[in-house]
Amino acid sequence: MSLDQAKTDKPHERLAAMLEDDMARVNGLIRERMASEHAPRIPEVTAHLVEAGGKRLRPMLTLAAARLCGYEGDNHVRLAATVEFIHTATLLHDDVVDESDQRRGRPTANLLWDNKSSVLVGDYLFARSFQLMTDTGSLDVLRILSNAAATIAEGEVLQLTAAANLATTEEIYLQVVRGKTAALFAAATEVGGVIADRPDDEVDALRTYGDALGIAFQMADDLLDVAGDAAETGKNVGDDFRERKLTMPIIKTIAAADEDERAFWVRTIEKGRQEESDLETALELIRKHGAIEATRREALGWSETAKNAMRRLPEHELRQILIDLADYVVARIS
Amino acid sequence: MSLDQAKTDKPHERLAAMLEDDMARVNGLIRERMASEHAPRIPEVTAHLVEAGGKRLRPMLTLAAARLCGYEGDNHVRLAATVEFIHTATLLHDDVVDESDQRRGRPTANLLWDNKSSVLVGDYLFARSFQLMTDTGSLDVLRILSNAAATIAEGEVLQLTAAANLATTEEIYLQVVRGKTAALFAAATEVGGVIADRPDDEVDALRTYGDALGIAFQMADDLLDVAGDAAETGKNVGDDFRERKLTMPIIKTIAAADEDERAFWVRTIEKGRQEESDLETALELIRKHGAIEATRREALGWSETAKNAMRRLPEHELRQILIDLADYVVARIS
């Protein structure tokens, strides 16, 4: 495609176009490794999710990081598949924990099969991901990805105890977001630099990029839930409120609440006794305390952090796309 | 203790006595690594299970294998903790899958907290186990344990699809048992030889020992369910039948069934329409077709396999205890 055309495309679509050959190998490896000779339930459940047409952003981050670092071997393909397996395992377990019935516009695996299958197939994919990363022969990679797996699980447990809990601080929020999103983004980009054997400061910049990108992405998502337009974003306004989630705008609004307002949050979030008109009141309070603007500024700040980190890497076409990606994740709110 | 005294003790108690110092270090490491700075729910759930006073057989197998191979470093302690973490994670997920409410005579974590906590804390322990094994710096160890984790999950999924399924063969049964028990036993003993840098045939013998010990143990357990004495074994006769589990004696009995008998199994196991008197009929059919004696012979055969494999290792006090352990797991049925 021409440069002009490239500029108008979405960054993740430009990534997909540039990494098409690598991604075809990743998809082949995923299909190969999700198979199970003995238990056909495994590829059934996995295929439902893996082939549901997610954006494959995480494996592309690994491929892009490795390629922009000049990596020429095969391990980036293994690691990209590893990262997608960890992500898929996490989704399977998340849907059980959240009792979800829809994911990517399709019924979830726990609904189509059962919670048991989702738990066990998730475990299988975790194990497969560790086999794949072991195949790279890099202990540094194993350390990074096993740390990420621990942070993910820790963040999810924290989210469980933080749910509907008005004592949730911005600090706890950040830890939860790192678990939900940023830890795997950070590991995905970091391992690309590690297998390319780049100096520490570049590996560190890649890690910082992934971490900040993940946080910016999640904060933007929070914001759309209280300030978005369902037609544009495909997200219903107020879902997080109805699910009593302590998102960044709500945490900020609660921190600024007077006595009456606090009673409102205790009733609607902590006790979960919501009435039809409560969403409108919640949105008014969020606007009143400037929580939309404050969250927006923070999300943009994390996007800047990501871009600045990426600029510490050598110049490369992929570097520009990753910088554009950091703009793109907050474009919906800027 | 004196040698005479040692001979009268149960093998796992002799193991515990001989490995007391190592096990104290393992327990310390487990307490240290199950902690979570951010999510106190994690050590709560884990402590409930880890400190419930299980026999710690799996970590002792790793310590014993390493010690009898003359290992003098620190990695056996890390690996023993790894093996216990994998085991604990599996129990947490098992109790969710089986909807159990009792484990080791206490309420299960999924009952005390919820299924969500059990799923996520299990994931955390899996991640922690991979961090620990990465700390050993041995890629061979990582390969063995990640393969074991995949076999465990695969066996559990297989068990799910084999449940109440009359088409379950002895071959499928063995794969399920390897997943439930033998894969982790085999990995636990094998890694002890690997870190001690022993020759391939000894490492292979250690692996065979663990695998056969696990299978003998599980078959003996199956047998007690149809031929045991609750007062002696602490196991209720007929639990497996009531839960419609295809255990070895039942698989053998179904394979020998005539048309009427098959209709009985279709009704009670496949369709799960059981009446009070059905257990007695099931036990009669199992006895009639000689399935108790046949299963007993096979369990004893696996015990022999384990002992013969252990005899390929150098002479050592621990070698004798492990040989005695292979007798002990089938002693209840011989």
XYZ file of C-alpha atoms in Angstrom:
668
model
C 0.000 0.000 0.000
C 1.091 3.585 -0.487
C 2.294 5.757 2.365
C -0.768 8.040 2.075
C -3.068 5.086 2.308
C -1.133 3.748 5.277
C -1.594 7.010 7.126
C -5.352 6.852 6.875
C -5.584 3.257 8.082
C -5.968 2.377 11.703
C -2.582 1.585 13.292
C -3.513 -1.987 14.237
C -4.588 -2.592 10.646
C -1.255 -1.223 9.387
C 0.497 -3.508 11.893
C -1.527 -6.453 10.625
C -0.618 -5.610 7.026
C 3.105 -5.233 7.761
C 3.269 -8.372 9.900
C 1.015 -10.492 7.706
C 3.572 -13.248 7.030
C 4.671 -13.500 10.640
C 1.045 -13.539 11.821
C 0.230 -16.363 9.402
C 2.989 -18.385 11.084
C 1.671 -17.437 14.528
C -1.833 -18.559 13.574
C -0.459 -21.842 12.227
C 1.434 -22.454 15.459
C -1.644 -21.606 17.539
C -3.751 -24.106 15.593
C -1.032 -26.753 15.949
C -0.517 -26.273 19.668
C -4.124 -25.904 20.713
C -4.809 -29.381 19.363
C -5.064 -32.256 21.807
C -4.783 -35.839 20.670
C -6.904 -37.149 23.503
C -9.390 -34.452 24.398
C -11.278 -33.005 21.398
C -13.145 -30.651 23.729
C -9.959 -28.593 23.996
C -9.620 -27.444 20.358
C -13.403 -26.997 20.143
C -13.443 -24.520 23.016
C -10.212 -22.820 21.986
C -11.198 -22.495 18.340
C -14.450 -20.841 19.363
C -12.451 -18.106 21.042
C -9.211 -17.965 19.045
C -11.010 -17.920 15.719
C -13.665 -15.452 16.813
C -11.682 -12.733 15.078
C -10.135 -10.789 17.916
C -7.682 -8.134 16.772
C -4.682 -10.234 17.862
C -3.163 -7.031 19.210
C -0.949 -8.715 21.818
C 0.862 -11.130 19.486
C 1.290 -8.287 16.988
C 2.972 -6.202 19.706
C 5.497 -9.002 20.235
C 6.159 -9.407 16.521
C 6.449 -5.648 16.012
C 8.821 -5.211 18.974
C 11.050 -8.051 17.762
C 11.073 -6.839 14.146
C 11.774 -3.208 14.965
C 14.698 -4.474 17.056
C 15.998 -6.205 13.931
C 15.245 -9.738 15.130
C 15.638 -12.345 12.392
C 15.074 -15.715 14.117
C 11.944 -17.796 14.822
C 11.340 -17.205 18.506
C 9.194 -14.119 17.966
C 6.565 -16.396 16.382
C 6.649 -18.748 19.401
C 6.402 -15.828 21.796
C 3.552 -14.202 19.921
C 1.629 -17.497 20.122
C 2.558 -17.733 23.824
C 1.153 -14.285 24.491
C -2.088 -15.077 22.629
C -2.449 -18.344 24.593
C -2.024 -16.540 27.909
C -4.560 -13.944 26.755
C -7.060 -16.594 25.633
C -6.652 -18.559 28.878
C -7.304 -15.354 30.800
C -10.456 -14.628 28.784
C -11.796 -18.142 29.414
C -11.278 -17.771 33.163
C -12.561 -14.174 33.146
C -15.843 -15.180 31.584
C -16.328 -17.781 34.322
C -15.475 -15.259 37.027
C -17.669 -12.526 35.521
C -20.449 -14.978 34.625
C -20.441 -13.425 31.157
C -22.566 -14.730 28.354
C -21.165 -12.660 25.489
C -17.610 -12.110 24.246
C -16.724 -10.479 20.925
C -20.419 -10.550 20.003
C -20.727 -14.327 20.384
C -21.912 -16.526 23.238
C -19.072 -17.296 25.658
C -17.513 -20.745 26.043
C -18.918 -21.084 29.560
C -22.381 -20.622 28.078
C -21.867 -22.909 25.043
C -20.134 -25.661 27.008
C -19.866 -25.093 30.758
C -17.752 -23.388 33.417
C -15.796 -26.595 33.931
C -14.608 -26.672 30.327
C -13.647 -23.007 30.465
C -11.592 -23.500 33.643
C -9.790 -26.611 32.428
C -9.211 -25.535 28.834
C -7.832 -22.269 30.228
C -5.427 -24.298 32.353
C -4.430 -26.295 29.307
C -3.646 -23.120 27.360
C -1.573 -21.745 30.264
C 0.435 -24.982 30.264
C 0.799 -24.824 26.472
C 2.025 -21.244 26.715
C 4.737 -22.316 29.156
C 5.773 -25.148 26.845
C 6.067 -22.645 23.985
C 8.141 -20.159 25.931
C 10.376 -22.967 27.178
C 10.990 -23.843 23.515
C 12.624 -20.429 23.051
C 15.386 -21.538 25.429
C 15.532 -18.073 27.003
C 15.356 -17.932 30.783
C 14.914 -14.141 30.622
C 11.782 -14.604 28.549
C 10.492 -17.216 31.007
C 11.063 -14.860 33.895
C 9.261 -11.963 32.201
C 6.260 -14.020 31.147
C 5.873 -15.944 34.409
C 6.028 -12.623 36.270
C 3.359 -11.263 33.938
C 1.159 -14.313 34.573
C 1.463 -13.757 38.336
C 0.631 -10.039 37.990
C -2.396 -10.874 35.846
C -3.781 -13.347 38.390
C -2.992 -11.013 41.286
C -4.756 -8.138 39.539
C -7.820 -10.280 38.895
C -8.041 -11.347 42.538
C -7.622 -7.728 43.571
C -10.416 -6.735 41.196
C -12.627 -9.328 42.867
C -12.085 -7.872 46.325
C -12.207 -4.284 44.982
C -15.536 -4.876 43.243
C -18.348 -2.762 44.715
C -15.842 -1.606 47.352
C -15.891 2.165 47.844
C -12.473 2.009 49.533
C -10.874 1.312 46.144
C -8.149 3.907 45.596
C -6.539 5.098 42.378
C -3.482 3.066 43.390
C -5.509 -0.152 43.650
C -7.182 0.758 40.360
C -3.781 0.945 38.657
C -2.768 -2.441 40.052
C -6.011 -3.958 38.786
C -5.507 -2.411 35.331
C -1.945 -3.694 35.193
C -3.351 -7.156 35.902
C -6.206 -6.874 33.427
C -4.334 -5.343 30.533
C -0.994 -3.647 31.011
C 1.089 -6.546 32.398
C 0.594 -8.672 29.303
C 1.064 -5.693 26.930
C 4.325 -4.849 28.742
C 5.582 -8.446 28.655
C 4.540 -8.792 24.999
C 6.691 -5.855 23.894
C 9.543 -6.507 26.337
C 10.191 -10.086 25.181
C 10.491 -8.836 21.595
C 13.498 -6.757 22.646
C 14.922 -9.518 24.831
C 15.061 -12.146 22.081
C 16.623 -9.535 19.769
C 19.303 -9.143 22.440
C 18.922 -5.356 22.634
C 20.580 -3.259 25.370
C 18.781 -2.855 28.712
C 17.572 0.700 28.111
C 15.791 -0.317 24.898
C 14.240 -3.387 26.542
C 13.119 -1.122 29.361
C 11.633 1.363 26.869
C 9.686 -1.457 25.191
C 8.334 -2.571 28.547
C 7.343 0.977 29.498
C 5.618 1.398 26.141
C 3.475 -1.728 26.617
C 2.608 -0.869 30.198
C 1.595 2.723 29.416
C -0.302 1.685 26.279
C -2.328 -0.801 28.328
C -3.180 1.740 31.015
C -4.122 4.435 28.460
C -6.316 1.893 26.677
C -8.130 0.875 29.855
C -8.703 4.432 31.066
C -10.111 5.386 27.670
C -12.421 2.394 27.921
C -13.582 3.542 31.381
C -14.239 6.989 30.032
C -16.340 5.808 27.103
C -18.581 4.039 29.574
C -19.500 7.344 31.188
C -19.051 9.745 28.283
C -19.298 7.704 25.094
C -21.871 7.455 22.375
C -23.141 3.879 22.021
C -23.641 4.292 18.266
C -20.012 5.328 17.772
C -18.229 3.142 20.303
C -20.403 0.041 20.338
C -20.343 0.289 24.108
C -23.449 0.974 26.180
C -23.091 3.959 28.459
C -23.383 3.007 32.120
C -22.554 -0.725 31.930
C -19.733 -0.284 34.459
C -22.026 1.612 36.836
C -24.724 -1.044 36.579
C -22.073 -3.713 37.237
C -20.892 -1.666 40.249
C -17.349 -1.383 38.883
C -14.978 1.110 40.454
C -13.620 2.722 37.272
C -11.305 5.724 37.309
C -14.011 8.383 36.750
C -16.172 6.846 39.475
C -13.252 6.539 41.942
C -12.438 10.221 41.403
C -16.070 11.227 41.819
C -16.461 9.247 45.037
C -13.268 10.790 46.440
C -14.822 14.255 45.921
C -18.286 13.338 47.251
C -20.071 15.260 50.013
C -22.159 13.394 52.597
C -25.340 13.110 50.510
C -23.419 12.070 47.424
C -21.545 9.452 49.409
C -24.868 7.983 50.576
C -25.847 7.732 46.899
C -22.663 5.758 46.064
C -23.052 3.533 49.128
C -26.574 2.641 48.044
C -25.920 2.178 44.320
C -22.412 0.694 44.274
C -21.746 -0.826 47.690
C -25.260 -2.135 48.356
C -26.156 -2.439 44.681
C -29.677 -1.105 45.180
C -30.035 0.754 41.883
C -33.120 2.402 40.416
C -33.732 3.396 36.817
C -32.908 7.084 37.359
C -29.649 6.399 39.216
C -27.466 6.230 36.111
C -28.429 9.784 35.191
C -27.576 10.975 38.726
C -24.244 9.117 38.614
C -23.321 10.715 35.283
C -24.256 14.169 36.622
C -22.042 13.701 39.680
C -19.166 12.492 37.497
C -19.486 15.601 35.345
C -19.974 17.896 38.337
C -16.669 16.834 39.926
C -14.729 17.106 36.666
C -13.880 13.401 36.728
C -14.274 13.015 32.967
C -11.759 15.730 32.224
C -9.350 14.471 34.919
C -9.483 10.875 33.657
C -9.066 12.092 30.077
C -5.928 14.029 31.042
C -4.472 10.984 32.763
C -5.229 8.697 29.840
C -3.556 11.162 27.477
C -0.599 11.345 29.872
C -0.136 7.572 29.715
C -0.379 7.736 25.938
C 2.433 10.353 25.967
C 4.519 8.107 28.231
C 4.096 5.281 25.741
C 5.102 7.459 22.798
C 8.143 8.893 24.574
C 9.318 5.413 25.493
C 8.929 4.226 21.919
C 11.041 7.175 20.690
C 13.962 5.691 22.656
C 14.005 2.791 20.166
C 15.862 2.997 16.826
C 13.961 4.582 13.948
C 11.858 2.074 12.071
C 8.586 2.013 10.133
C 7.116 -0.210 12.887
C 8.224 2.268 15.546
C 6.022 4.919 13.902
C 3.036 2.598 13.781
C 3.435 1.798 17.488
C 3.614 5.542 18.249
C 0.450 6.051 16.186
C -1.159 3.174 18.089
C -0.574 5.018 21.367
C -2.448 7.981 19.841
C -5.152 5.729 18.489
C -6.115 4.111 21.813
C -6.971 7.548 23.194
C -8.299 9.013 19.913
C -11.853 8.055 20.898
C -11.597 10.362 23.919
C -9.356 13.217 22.730
C 14.734 -43.117 65.454
C 16.047 -46.677 65.481
C 15.936 -48.850 62.396
C 13.379 -51.181 63.997
C 11.123 -48.279 64.755
C 11.528 -46.950 61.221
C 10.424 -50.294 59.788
C 7.119 -50.152 61.598
C 6.312 -46.602 60.489
C 4.393 -45.812 57.344
C 6.757 -45.022 54.433
C 5.505 -41.454 53.965
C 6.069 -40.849 57.690
C 9.615 -42.198 57.389
C 10.124 -39.928 54.362
C 8.827 -36.966 56.380
C 11.205 -37.805 59.233
C 14.251 -38.179 56.985
C 13.462 -35.058 54.961
C 12.382 -32.918 57.902
C 14.974 -30.162 57.417
C 14.403 -29.919 53.671
C 10.638 -29.895 54.171
C 10.924 -27.064 56.683
C 12.690 -25.044 53.991
C 10.008 -26.004 51.442
C 7.251 -24.884 53.819
C 9.058 -21.610 54.421
C 9.375 -21.003 50.696
C 5.703 -21.857 50.134
C 4.625 -19.366 52.795
C 6.917 -16.716 51.311
C 5.785 -17.204 47.725
C 2.077 -17.586 48.314
C 2.022 -14.125 49.843
C 0.730 -11.262 47.757
C 1.447 -7.668 48.671
C -1.687 -6.382 47.006
C -4.311 -9.084 47.246
C -4.718 -10.525 50.770
C -7.418 -12.890 49.467
C -4.632 -14.938 47.859
C -2.759 -16.072 50.998
C -6.095 -16.539 52.803
C -7.333 -19.025 50.232
C -3.968 -20.685 49.770
C -3.291 -21.024 53.483
C -6.664 -22.670 53.955
C -5.558 -25.405 51.569
C -1.773 -25.525 51.986
C -1.949 -25.576 55.756
C -4.816 -28.053 55.934
C -2.284 -30.752 56.679
C -2.088 -32.707 53.454
C 0.639 -35.343 53.427
C 2.878 -33.238 51.161
C 3.676 -36.438 49.300
C 4.560 -34.757 45.997
C 7.172 -32.327 47.317
C 8.647 -35.165 49.401
C 9.007 -37.244 46.224
C 11.047 -34.455 44.661
C 13.240 -34.029 47.728
C 13.740 -37.788 48.078
C 14.617 -38.230 44.387
C 17.131 -35.387 44.516
C 18.701 -36.580 47.774
C 19.005 -40.211 46.740
C 20.744 -38.956 43.600
C 23.252 -37.213 45.865
C 22.057 -33.685 45.094
C 23.581 -31.058 47.402
C 22.313 -27.696 46.063
C 19.170 -25.623 46.761
C 17.040 -26.233 43.699
C 15.339 -29.318 45.117
C 13.650 -27.043 47.667
C 12.412 -24.708 44.889
C 11.178 -27.630 42.834
C 9.408 -29.255 45.762
C 7.569 -25.971 46.384
C 6.818 -25.744 42.647
C 5.280 -29.208 42.655
C 3.145 -28.398 45.720
C 1.964 -25.147 44.096
C 0.939 -26.969 40.917
C -0.854 -29.562 43.044
C -2.651 -26.915 45.127
C -3.683 -24.963 42.019
C -5.079 -28.170 40.555
C -7.058 -28.900 43.737
C -8.556 -25.406 43.730
C -9.689 -25.775 40.121
C -10.825 -29.380 40.676
C -13.119 -28.383 43.500
C -14.748 -25.787 41.233
C -15.123 -28.319 38.427
C -16.434 -31.058 40.722
C -18.582 -28.618 42.721
C -17.080 -30.174 45.869
C -17.831 -28.865 49.310
C -15.315 -30.925 51.311
C -11.560 -31.460 50.903
C -9.346 -33.093 53.537
C -12.292 -33.030 55.956
C -12.744 -29.256 55.728
C -15.047 -27.068 53.638
C -13.523 -26.280 50.230
C -12.297 -22.819 49.227
C -15.077 -22.487 46.651
C -17.580 -22.969 49.480
C -15.816 -20.673 51.994
C -15.119 -17.933 49.479
C -16.460 -18.498 45.964
C -15.672 -20.194 42.662
C -14.142 -16.974 41.366
C -11.532 -16.881 44.116
C -10.701 -20.541 43.568
C -10.209 -20.052 39.819
C -8.076 -16.928 40.155
C -5.998 -17.994 43.154
C -5.347 -21.271 41.299
C -4.086 -19.225 38.351
C -1.885 -17.220 40.683
C -0.334 -20.389 42.106
C 0.297 -21.748 38.593
C 2.105 -18.513 37.745
C 4.053 -18.666 41.008
C 5.077 -22.240 40.251
C 6.480 -21.156 36.896
C 8.397 -18.324 38.542
C 9.888 -20.812 40.996
C 10.951 -23.296 38.356
C 12.414 -20.487 36.262
C 14.537 -19.604 39.307
C 16.233 -23.008 39.024
C 17.700 -21.905 35.693
C 17.183 -25.369 34.211
C 15.389 -25.523 30.870
C 15.081 -29.319 31.217
C 13.145 -28.849 34.431
C 10.922 -26.257 32.756
C 10.207 -28.622 29.895
C 9.313 -31.516 32.218
C 7.042 -29.465 34.449
C 5.290 -27.549 31.662
C 4.637 -30.879 29.919
C 3.231 -32.242 33.169
C 0.962 -29.190 33.534
C -0.376 -29.765 29.999
C -0.956 -33.478 30.678
C -2.784 -32.640 33.918
C -5.141 -30.188 32.194
C -5.659 -32.519 29.238
C -6.478 -35.408 31.584
C -8.983 -33.261 33.462
C -10.744 -32.200 30.274
C -10.786 -35.825 29.150
C -12.302 -36.818 32.496
C -15.019 -34.238 31.927
C -16.003 -35.718 28.565
C -15.516 -39.289 29.843
C -17.806 -38.695 32.831
C -20.958 -40.820 32.698
C -19.813 -41.981 29.258
C -20.040 -45.763 28.843
C -17.676 -45.605 25.852
C -14.782 -44.878 28.233
C -12.071 -47.478 27.577
C -9.245 -48.637 29.818
C -6.913 -46.618 27.574
C -8.882 -43.408 28.195
C -8.983 -44.301 31.899
C -5.186 -44.477 31.990
C -4.873 -41.092 30.283
C -7.266 -39.595 32.815
C -5.329 -41.131 35.725
C -2.062 -39.830 34.324
C -3.648 -36.372 34.282
C -5.185 -36.648 37.735
C -2.234 -38.171 39.555
C 0.592 -39.855 37.697
C 1.870 -36.962 35.539
C 2.743 -34.817 38.551
C 4.178 -37.790 40.507
C 6.361 -38.631 37.478
C 7.523 -35.040 37.004
C 8.146 -34.682 40.753
C 10.572 -37.608 40.848
C 12.101 -36.955 37.410
C 13.165 -33.377 38.174
C 14.980 -34.628 41.288
C 17.249 -36.699 39.047
C 17.597 -33.934 36.456
C 18.887 -31.290 38.877
C 21.299 -33.890 40.303
C 22.576 -34.287 36.748
C 22.172 -38.094 36.757
C 22.499 -40.191 33.578
C 19.446 -40.623 31.323
C 18.629 -44.175 32.408
C 18.392 -43.136 36.062
C 16.268 -40.096 35.236
C 14.053 -42.371 33.165
C 13.790 -44.841 36.068
C 12.739 -42.021 38.409
C 10.071 -40.905 35.957
C 8.785 -44.488 35.532
C 8.664 -44.881 39.304
C 6.520 -41.755 39.780
C 4.198 -42.631 36.908
C 3.630 -46.223 38.073
C 3.257 -45.176 41.714
C 0.555 -42.693 40.710
C -1.370 -45.252 38.660
C -1.127 -47.930 41.388
C -2.352 -45.400 43.931
C -5.349 -44.368 41.820
C -6.374 -47.936 40.981
C -6.197 -48.896 44.660
C -8.413 -45.908 45.400
C -10.931 -47.064 42.769
C -10.941 -50.503 44.282
C -11.595 -49.303 47.825
C -14.675 -47.548 46.532
C -16.207 -50.883 45.495
C -14.560 -53.261 47.945
C -13.414 -51.195 50.915
C -14.581 -50.936 54.475
C -15.550 -47.336 55.329
C -14.430 -47.716 58.934
C -10.918 -48.748 57.836
C -10.424 -46.593 54.770
C -12.409 -43.500 55.655
C -13.976 -43.780 52.201
C -17.666 -44.474 51.664
C -18.299 -47.468 49.446
C -20.127 -46.533 46.264
C -19.297 -42.809 46.067
C -17.815 -43.253 42.583
C -20.910 -45.159 41.405
C -23.231 -42.495 42.779
C -21.125 -39.822 41.052
C -21.332 -41.900 37.818
C -17.543 -42.179 37.558
C -16.076 -44.684 35.145
C -13.501 -46.269 37.440
C -11.405 -49.265 36.438
C -13.601 -51.929 38.119
C -16.725 -50.399 36.548
C -15.128 -50.105 33.086
C -14.151 -53.782 33.252
C -17.632 -54.797 34.411
C -19.349 -52.828 31.662
C -17.049 -54.369 29.037
C -18.224 -57.842 30.191
C -21.918 -56.927 30.457
C -24.715 -58.873 28.735
C -27.701 -57.019 27.270
C -29.690 -56.712 30.509
C -26.652 -55.667 32.474
C -25.808 -53.062 29.872
C -29.304 -51.605 30.221
C -28.621 -51.336 33.961
C -25.413 -49.364 33.346
C -27.053 -47.147 30.732
C -29.776 -46.248 33.214
C -27.600 -45.765 36.300
C -24.416 -44.271 34.849
C -25.283 -42.774 31.472
C -28.755 -41.464 32.347
C -27.998 -41.164 36.075
C -31.394 -42.484 37.125
C -30.297 -44.327 40.256
C -32.467 -45.970 42.893
C -31.501 -46.938 46.412
C -30.968 -50.630 45.599
C -28.803 -49.969 42.518
C -25.508 -49.771 44.396
C -25.982 -53.331 45.663
C -26.698 -54.536 42.111
C -23.649 -52.684 40.789
C -21.396 -54.248 43.424
C -22.812 -57.704 42.622
C -22.101 -57.259 38.909
C -18.573 -56.027 39.651
C -17.928 -59.125 41.759
C -19.643 -61.447 39.265
C -17.338 -60.399 36.423
C -14.198 -60.652 38.543
C -13.466 -56.940 38.104
C -12.229 -56.538 41.669
C -9.631 -59.259 41.308
C -8.597 -58.012 37.823
C -8.184 -54.414 38.997
C -6.297 -55.612 42.064
C -3.848 -57.554 39.862
C -3.270 -54.512 37.660
C -2.705 -52.202 40.632
C -0.189 -54.673 42.069
C 1.460 -54.862 38.636
C 1.948 -51.076 38.561
C 3.349 -51.233 42.084
C 5.861 -53.850 40.869
C 6.786 -51.607 37.916
C 7.466 -48.766 40.333
C 9.644 -50.925 42.590
C 11.625 -52.378 39.679
C 12.279 -48.896 38.323
C 13.481 -47.699 41.725
C 15.905 -50.632 41.917
C 17.700 -49.140 38.888
C 18.810 -46.237 41.123
C 21.925 -46.436 43.341
C 21.432 -48.019 46.781
C 20.345 -45.488 49.368
C 18.219 -45.408 52.506
C 15.693 -43.216 50.645
C 15.568 -45.722 47.787
C 14.288 -48.342 50.235
C 11.631 -46.028 51.600
C 10.401 -45.254 48.074
C 10.252 -48.999 47.334
C 8.258 -49.495 50.537
C 5.996 -46.630 49.500
C 5.119 -48.489 46.297
C 4.076 -51.445 48.476
C 2.214 -49.188 50.855
C -0.085 -47.588 48.252
C -1.445 -51.028 47.384
C -1.239 -52.473 50.916
C -4.876 -51.539 51.547
C -5.930 -53.868 48.718
C -3.399 -56.712 48.840
